CSV table of N, CA and C in Angstrom, one decimal:
chain,number,residue,atom,x,y,z
A,1,GLN,N,36.6,-278.8,102.0
A,1,GLN,CA,37.9,-278.0,102.3
A,1,GLN,C,38.5,-278.8,103.2
A,2,VAL,N,39.9,-278.2,102.7
A,2,VAL,CA,41.0,-278.7,103.7
A,2,VAL,C,41.6,-277.6,104.2
A,3,GLN,N,42.0,-277.7,105.4
A,3,GLN,CA,43.1,-276.8,105.8
A,3,GLN,C,44.1,-277.5,106.1
A,4,LEU,N,45.5,-276.5,106.0
A,4,LEU,CA,46.5,-277.1,106.2
A,4,LEU,C,47.3,-276.0,107.3
A,5,VAL,N,48.2,-276.4,108.2
A,5,VAL,CA,48.7,-275.6,109.0
A,5,VAL,C,50.1,-276.1,109.0
A,6,GLU,N,51.3,-275.4,108.7
A,6,GLU,CA,52.6,-275.9,109.0
A,6,GLU,C,53.1,-275.4,110.3
A,7,SER,N,54.3,-275.9,111.0
A,7,SER,CA,54.7,-275.4,112.1
A,7,SER,C,56.1,-276.3,112.0
A,8,GLY,N,57.1,-275.5,113.3
A,8,GLY,CA,58.2,-276.3,113.5
A,8,GLY,C,59.5,-275.4,112.9
A,9,GLY,N,58.8,-274.2,111.9
A,9,GLY,CA,59.9,-273.7,111.2
A,9,GLY,C,60.6,-272.7,112.5
A,10,GLY,N,62.1,-272.2,112.1
A,10,GLY,CA,62.6,-271.2,113.1
A,10,GLY,C,64.2,-271.2,112.7
A,11,VAL,N,65.1,-270.7,113.4
A,11,VAL,CA,66.4,-270.5,113.1
A,11,VAL,C,67.3,-271.7,113.8
A,12,VAL,N,68.1,-272.3,112.6
A,12,VAL,CA,69.0,-273.7,112.9
A,12,VAL,C,70.3,-273.3,112.6
A,13,GLN,N,71.2,-273.7,113.0
A,13,GLN,CA,72.8,-273.8,112.4
A,13,GLN,C,72.8,-274.6,111.7
A,14,ALA,N,73.9,-274.2,110.4
A,14,ALA,CA,74.3,-275.3,109.4
A,14,ALA,C,74.7,-276.7,110.2
A,15,GLY,N,74.2,-277.5,109.3
A,15,GLY,CA,74.6,-279.1,110.0
A,15,GLY,C,73.5,-279.5,110.9
A,16,GLY,N,72.6,-278.6,111.3
A,16,GLY,CA,71.8,-279.2,112.2
A,16,GLY,C,70.6,-279.7,111.7
A,17,SER,N,69.6,-280.0,112.6
A,17,SER,CA,68.3,-280.7,112.0
A,17,SER,C,67.2,-279.9,112.4
A,18,LEU,N,66.2,-280.2,111.7
A,18,LEU,CA,64.8,-279.2,112.0
A,18,LEU,C,63.7,-280.4,111.5
A,19,ARG,N,62.7,-280.6,112.4
A,19,ARG,CA,61.4,-281.2,111.7
A,19,ARG,C,60.0,-280.1,111.6
A,20,LEU,N,59.6,-280.1,110.5
A,20,LEU,CA,58.5,-279.3,110.5
A,20,LEU,C,57.2,-280.5,110.4
A,21,SER,N,56.1,-279.6,110.5
A,21,SER,CA,54.9,-280.4,110.6
A,21,SER,C,53.7,-279.8,109.8
A,22,CYS,N,53.0,-280.6,109.1
A,22,CYS,CA,52.0,-280.2,108.3
A,22,CYS,C,50.6,-280.9,108.9
A,23,VAL,N,49.8,-280.2,109.7
A,23,VAL,CA,48.4,-280.7,110.2
A,23,VAL,C,47.3,-280.3,109.4
A,24,ALA,N,46.6,-281.4,108.7
A,24,ALA,CA,45.5,-281.3,107.9
A,24,ALA,C,44.4,-281.3,108.8
A,25,SER,N,42.9,-280.6,108.3
A,25,SER,CA,41.9,-280.7,108.8
A,25,SER,C,40.9,-280.6,108.0
A,26,GLY,N,39.8,-280.9,108.1
A,26,GLY,CA,38.5,-280.6,107.2
A,26,GLY,C,38.1,-281.8,106.6
A,27,SER,N,37.8,-281.7,105.1
A,27,SER,CA,37.7,-283.0,104.5
A,27,SER,C,38.8,-283.8,104.0
A,28,THR,N,39.7,-284.4,104.9
A,28,THR,CA,41.0,-285.1,105.0
A,28,THR,C,40.8,-286.4,104.3
A,29,SER,N,39.4,-287.1,104.2
A,29,SER,CA,39.6,-288.1,103.7
A,29,SER,C,39.6,-287.9,102.0
A,30,GLY,N,39.3,-287.0,101.5
A,30,GLY,CA,39.2,-286.6,100.1
A,30,GLY,C,41.1,-286.4,99.5
A,31,ILE,N,42.0,-286.5,100.7
A,31,ILE,CA,43.8,-285.8,100.2
A,31,ILE,C,44.0,-287.2,99.6
A,32,SER,N,44.6,-287.1,98.6
A,32,SER,CA,45.2,-288.4,97.8
A,32,SER,C,47.0,-288.2,98.2
A,33,SER,N,47.7,-287.1,98.4
A,33,SER,CA,48.9,-286.8,98.6
A,33,SER,C,49.1,-285.5,99.4
A,34,ILE,N,50.0,-285.5,100.3
A,34,ILE,CA,50.4,-284.3,100.8
A,34,ILE,C,51.9,-283.9,100.7
A,35,GLY,N,52.3,-283.0,100.2
A,35,GLY,CA,53.6,-282.4,99.5
A,35,GLY,C,54.4,-281.8,100.6
A,36,TRP,N,55.5,-281.4,100.5
A,36,TRP,CA,56.3,-280.5,101.3
A,36,TRP,C,56.9,-279.5,99.8
A,37,PHE,N,57.1,-278.4,99.9
A,37,PHE,CA,57.6,-277.5,99.0
A,37,PHE,C,58.6,-276.4,99.8
A,38,ARG,N,59.3,-275.9,99.1
A,38,ARG,CA,60.6,-275.1,99.3
A,38,ARG,C,60.4,-273.7,98.5
A,39,GLN,N,60.4,-272.6,99.1
A,39,GLN,CA,60.5,-271.4,98.6
A,39,GLN,C,61.5,-270.3,98.9
A,40,ARG,N,62.6,-270.6,98.3
A,40,ARG,CA,63.7,-269.4,98.4
A,40,ARG,C,63.6,-267.9,98.0
A,41,PRO,N,64.1,-267.0,98.7
A,41,PRO,CA,63.8,-265.6,98.0
A,41,PRO,C,64.4,-265.7,96.9
A,42,GLY,N,63.4,-265.0,96.1
A,42,GLY,CA,63.5,-264.7,94.4
A,42,GLY,C,63.4,-265.7,93.7
A,43,ARG,N,62.8,-267.1,94.2
A,43,ARG,CA,63.1,-268.1,93.2
A,43,ARG,C,61.3,-268.9,93.5
A,44,GLN,N,61.1,-269.9,92.3
A,44,GLN,CA,60.1,-270.4,92.3
A,44,GLN,C,59.9,-271.4,93.3
A,45,ARG,N,58.6,-271.8,93.7
A,45,ARG,CA,58.3,-272.6,94.7
A,45,ARG,C,58.8,-274.1,94.0
A,46,GLU,N,59.5,-274.9,94.9
A,46,GLU,CA,60.2,-276.2,94.4
A,46,GLU,C,59.8,-277.5,94.9
A,47,LEU,N,59.3,-278.3,94.6
A,47,LEU,CA,58.7,-279.7,95.6
A,47,LEU,C,60.1,-280.2,95.8
A,48,ILE,N,60.0,-280.8,97.3
A,48,ILE,CA,60.9,-281.5,97.7
A,48,ILE,C,60.2,-282.7,97.9
A,49,GLY,N,59.1,-283.3,98.3
A,49,GLY,CA,58.6,-284.5,98.0
A,49,GLY,C,57.2,-284.8,98.6
A,50,LEU,N,56.5,-285.6,98.0
A,50,LEU,CA,55.1,-286.3,98.1
A,50,LEU,C,54.8,-287.3,99.0
A,51,LEU,N,53.9,-287.4,100.0
A,51,LEU,CA,53.5,-288.4,100.7
A,51,LEU,C,52.1,-288.9,100.3
A,52,TYR,N,52.1,-290.2,100.1
A,52,TYR,CA,50.6,-290.8,99.4
A,52,TYR,C,49.9,-291.2,100.4
A,53,THR,N,48.7,-290.8,100.7
A,53,THR,CA,47.8,-291.1,101.9
A,53,THR,C,47.7,-292.8,102.1
A,54,ALA,N,47.0,-293.0,100.6
A,54,ALA,CA,46.7,-294.6,100.6
A,54,ALA,C,47.8,-295.6,101.1
A,55,ASP,N,48.8,-295.4,100.7
A,55,ASP,CA,50.2,-296.3,101.5
A,55,ASP,C,51.1,-295.7,102.1
A,56,GLY,N,51.5,-294.8,102.3
A,56,GLY,CA,52.4,-294.0,103.0
A,56,GLY,C,53.4,-294.0,101.9
A,57,GLY,N,53.5,-294.1,100.8
A,57,GLY,CA,54.5,-294.1,99.9
A,57,GLY,C,54.9,-293.0,99.7
A,58,THR,N,56.2,-292.7,99.2
A,58,THR,CA,57.0,-291.4,99.2
A,58,THR,C,57.4,-291.0,97.7
A,59,HIS,N,57.5,-289.9,97.3
A,59,HIS,CA,58.2,-289.7,96.1
A,59,HIS,C,59.2,-288.0,96.4
A,60,TYR,N,60.2,-288.4,96.1
A,60,TYR,CA,60.9,-287.1,96.2
A,60,TYR,C,61.5,-286.3,95.1
A,61,GLY,N,61.7,-285.3,94.9
A,61,GLY,CA,62.4,-284.3,93.9
A,61,GLY,C,63.9,-284.8,93.5
A,62,ASP,N,63.8,-284.5,92.1
A,62,ASP,CA,65.2,-285.0,91.7
A,62,ASP,C,66.6,-284.3,92.5
A,63,SER,N,66.5,-283.0,92.8
A,63,SER,CA,67.6,-282.2,93.3
A,63,SER,C,67.9,-282.6,94.9
A,64,TRP,N,67.0,-283.7,95.4
A,64,TRP,CA,67.2,-284.0,97.0
A,64,TRP,C,68.1,-284.9,97.2
A,65,ARG,N,69.1,-284.8,98.2
A,65,ARG,CA,70.3,-285.6,98.3
A,65,ARG,C,70.0,-286.7,99.5
A,66,GLY,N,68.7,-286.7,99.6
A,66,GLY,CA,68.6,-287.6,101.1
A,66,GLY,C,68.7,-287.2,102.1
A,67,ARG,N,68.7,-285.5,102.5
A,67,ARG,CA,68.8,-285.2,103.5
A,67,ARG,C,67.6,-284.8,104.2
A,68,PHE,N,66.6,-285.0,103.5
A,68,PHE,CA,65.2,-284.6,104.0
A,68,PHE,C,64.3,-285.8,103.5
A,69,THR,N,63.6,-285.9,104.6
A,69,THR,CA,62.2,-287.2,104.9
A,69,THR,C,61.5,-287.0,104.8
A,70,LEU,N,60.1,-287.4,104.3
A,70,LEU,CA,58.5,-287.2,104.8
A,70,LEU,C,58.3,-288.5,105.6
A,71,SER,N,57.4,-288.3,106.5
A,71,SER,CA,56.8,-289.3,107.3
A,71,SER,C,55.5,-288.8,107.7
A,72,ARG,N,54.7,-289.5,108.4
A,72,ARG,CA,53.0,-289.2,108.7
A,72,ARG,C,52.9,-289.7,110.1
A,73,ASP,N,51.7,-289.2,110.9
A,73,ASP,CA,51.1,-289.7,111.8
A,73,ASP,C,49.6,-290.1,111.5
A,74,ASN,N,49.3,-290.9,111.0
A,74,ASN,CA,47.9,-290.8,110.4
A,74,ASN,C,46.8,-290.6,111.7
A,75,ALA,N,47.0,-290.8,113.0
A,75,ALA,CA,46.1,-290.6,113.8
A,75,ALA,C,46.2,-288.7,114.1
A,76,ALA,N,47.0,-288.2,113.8
A,76,ALA,CA,47.2,-286.8,113.9
A,76,ALA,C,47.0,-286.1,113.1
A,77,ASN,N,46.6,-287.1,111.7
A,77,ASN,CA,46.4,-285.9,110.6
A,77,ASN,C,47.7,-285.4,110.0
A,78,THR,N,49.0,-285.6,110.6
A,78,THR,CA,50.1,-284.9,110.2
A,78,THR,C,51.3,-285.6,109.4
A,79,VAL,N,51.6,-284.8,108.6
A,79,VAL,CA,53.0,-285.3,107.7
A,79,VAL,C,53.9,-284.2,108.1
A,80,PHE,N,55.1,-285.2,108.4
A,80,PHE,CA,56.4,-284.4,108.6
A,80,PHE,C,57.6,-284.3,107.8
A,81,LEU,N,58.1,-283.4,107.6
A,81,LEU,CA,59.5,-283.2,107.1
A,81,LEU,C,60.8,-283.0,107.9
A,82,GLN,N,61.3,-283.9,108.0
A,82,GLN,CA,62.6,-284.2,108.4
A,82,GLN,C,63.8,-283.2,108.0
A,83,MET,N,64.5,-282.6,108.5
A,83,MET,CA,65.7,-282.1,107.5
A,83,MET,C,66.9,-282.0,108.7
A,84,ASN,N,67.7,-282.7,107.8
A,84,ASN,CA,69.1,-283.0,108.4
A,84,ASN,C,70.0,-282.8,107.8
A,85,SER,N,71.3,-282.3,108.4
A,85,SER,CA,72.5,-281.5,107.9
A,85,SER,C,72.0,-280.4,106.9
A,86,VAL,N,71.4,-279.5,107.5
A,86,VAL,CA,70.8,-278.4,106.8
A,86,VAL,C,71.9,-277.3,106.3
A,87,GLU,N,71.6,-276.9,105.4
A,87,GLU,CA,72.8,-275.7,104.9
A,87,GLU,C,72.2,-274.4,104.5
A,88,PRO,N,72.9,-273.6,104.6
A,88,PRO,CA,72.2,-272.0,104.3
A,88,PRO,C,71.5,-272.0,103.1
A,89,GLU,N,71.8,-272.6,101.9
A,89,GLU,CA,70.9,-272.5,101.2
A,89,GLU,C,69.5,-273.2,101.3
A,90,ASP,N,69.1,-273.7,102.3
A,90,ASP,CA,67.9,-274.3,102.6
A,90,ASP,C,67.1,-273.2,103.0
A,91,THR,N,67.6,-272.0,103.5
A,91,THR,CA,66.5,-271.1,104.0
A,91,THR,C,65.7,-270.9,103.0
A,92,GLY,N,64.3,-270.7,103.6
A,92,GLY,CA,63.5,-270.4,102.6
A,92,GLY,C,61.9,-270.5,103.6
A,93,VAL,N,60.8,-270.4,103.0
A,93,VAL,CA,59.7,-270.6,103.4
A,93,VAL,C,59.3,-272.0,103.0
A,94,TYR,N,58.6,-272.7,104.0
A,94,TYR,CA,58.4,-274.3,103.4
A,94,TYR,C,56.8,-274.3,103.3
A,95,PHE,N,56.4,-274.8,102.6
A,95,PHE,CA,54.8,-275.0,102.4
A,95,PHE,C,54.4,-276.5,102.3
A,96,CYS,N,53.2,-276.8,102.9
A,96,CYS,CA,52.7,-278.5,102.6
A,96,CYS,C,51.4,-278.1,101.7
A,97,ASN,N,51.1,-279.1,100.8
A,97,ASN,CA,50.0,-278.8,99.9
A,97,ASN,C,49.7,-279.9,99.9
A,98,ALA,N,48.1,-280.0,99.6
A,98,ALA,CA,47.4,-281.3,99.6
A,98,ALA,C,46.4,-281.5,98.0
A,99,GLN,N,47.1,-282.6,97.6
A,99,GLN,CA,46.1,-283.0,96.3
A,99,GLN,C,44.9,-283.7,96.8
A,100,ILE,N,43.6,-283.2,95.9
A,100,ILE,CA,42.6,-284.1,96.0
A,100,ILE,C,42.4,-285.1,95.1
A,101,HIS,N,41.7,-286.2,95.7
A,101,HIS,CA,41.7,-287.4,94.7
A,101,HIS,C,40.6,-287.0,93.5
A,102,TRP,N,41.1,-287.4,92.3
A,102,TRP,CA,40.3,-286.9,91.1
A,102,TRP,C,39.8,-285.9,90.5
A,103,SER,N,40.4,-284.9,91.0
A,103,SER,CA,40.4,-283.5,90.8
A,103,SER,C,41.9,-282.7,90.6
A,104,THR,N,41.8,-281.5,90.2
A,104,THR,CA,42.5,-280.6,89.9
A,104,THR,C,42.8,-279.8,91.2
A,105,ILE,N,41.9,-280.0,92.5
A,105,ILE,CA,41.7,-279.2,93.4
A,105,ILE,C,43.1,-279.2,94.3
A,106,ASP,N,43.7,-278.4,94.7
A,106,ASP,CA,44.7,-278.3,96.0
A,106,ASP,C,44.6,-277.3,96.9
A,107,TYR,N,45.4,-277.8,98.2
A,107,TYR,CA,45.1,-276.7,99.1
A,107,TYR,C,46.6,-276.7,99.7
A,108,TRP,N,46.9,-275.2,100.0
A,108,TRP,CA,48.2,-274.7,100.6
A,108,TRP,C,48.0,-274.3,101.9
A,109,GLY,N,49.0,-274.5,102.5
A,109,GLY,CA,49.1,-274.0,103.9
A,109,GLY,C,49.7,-272.7,103.8
A,110,GLN,N,49.9,-272.0,104.9
A,110,GLN,CA,50.4,-270.8,105.0
A,110,GLN,C,51.9,-270.5,105.0
A,111,GLY,N,52.5,-271.9,105.2
A,111,GLY,CA,53.8,-271.6,104.9
A,111,GLY,C,54.5,-271.5,106.5
A,112,THR,N,56.0,-271.8,106.7
A,112,THR,CA,56.9,-271.8,107.8
A,112,THR,C,58.1,-271.3,107.4
A,113,GLN,N,58.6,-270.3,108.1
A,113,GLN,CA,60.1,-269.9,107.8
A,113,GLN,C,60.9,-270.7,108.3
A,114,VAL,N,62.0,-271.3,107.6
A,114,VAL,CA,63.4,-272.0,108.0
A,114,VAL,C,64.3,-270.9,107.8
A,115,THR,N,65.3,-270.6,108.7
A,115,THR,CA,66.4,-269.8,108.3
A,115,THR,C,67.6,-270.6,108.9
A,116,VAL,N,68.9,-270.8,108.2
A,116,VAL,CA,69.7,-271.7,108.5
A,116,VAL,C,71.0,-270.9,108.2
A,117,SER,N,71.6,-270.6,109.8
A,117,SER,CA,72.8,-269.6,109.6
A,117,SER,C,74.1,-270.5,109.5
A,118,PRO,N,75.2,-269.7,109.0
A,118,PRO,CA,76.2,-270.0,108.7
A,118,PRO,C,77.0,-270.7,110.1
């Protein structure tokens, strides 16, 4: 079992920055990647990016324009989402997801709300 806890959400003005954290606990050695997803009101959850635990490599979804960056702190079992130049359209709930090696099992956190004011 893996538990994920997101934090760092809140209200930020357009053009500002925010850093979200995803802390993993439990059987973390089995995690192959941790991803950040965004869900805007009335829309499907969409992938922002993935960070691969083996080498720290990252992959970003096609629609991201380089404003968001994933990084990690291995010692703290934490993956960060740095959000820069945020826009009102970035408002939504941000979730992290852990994929498990060699399986279809994955885990989700409870999400953290981000609200960008104009």
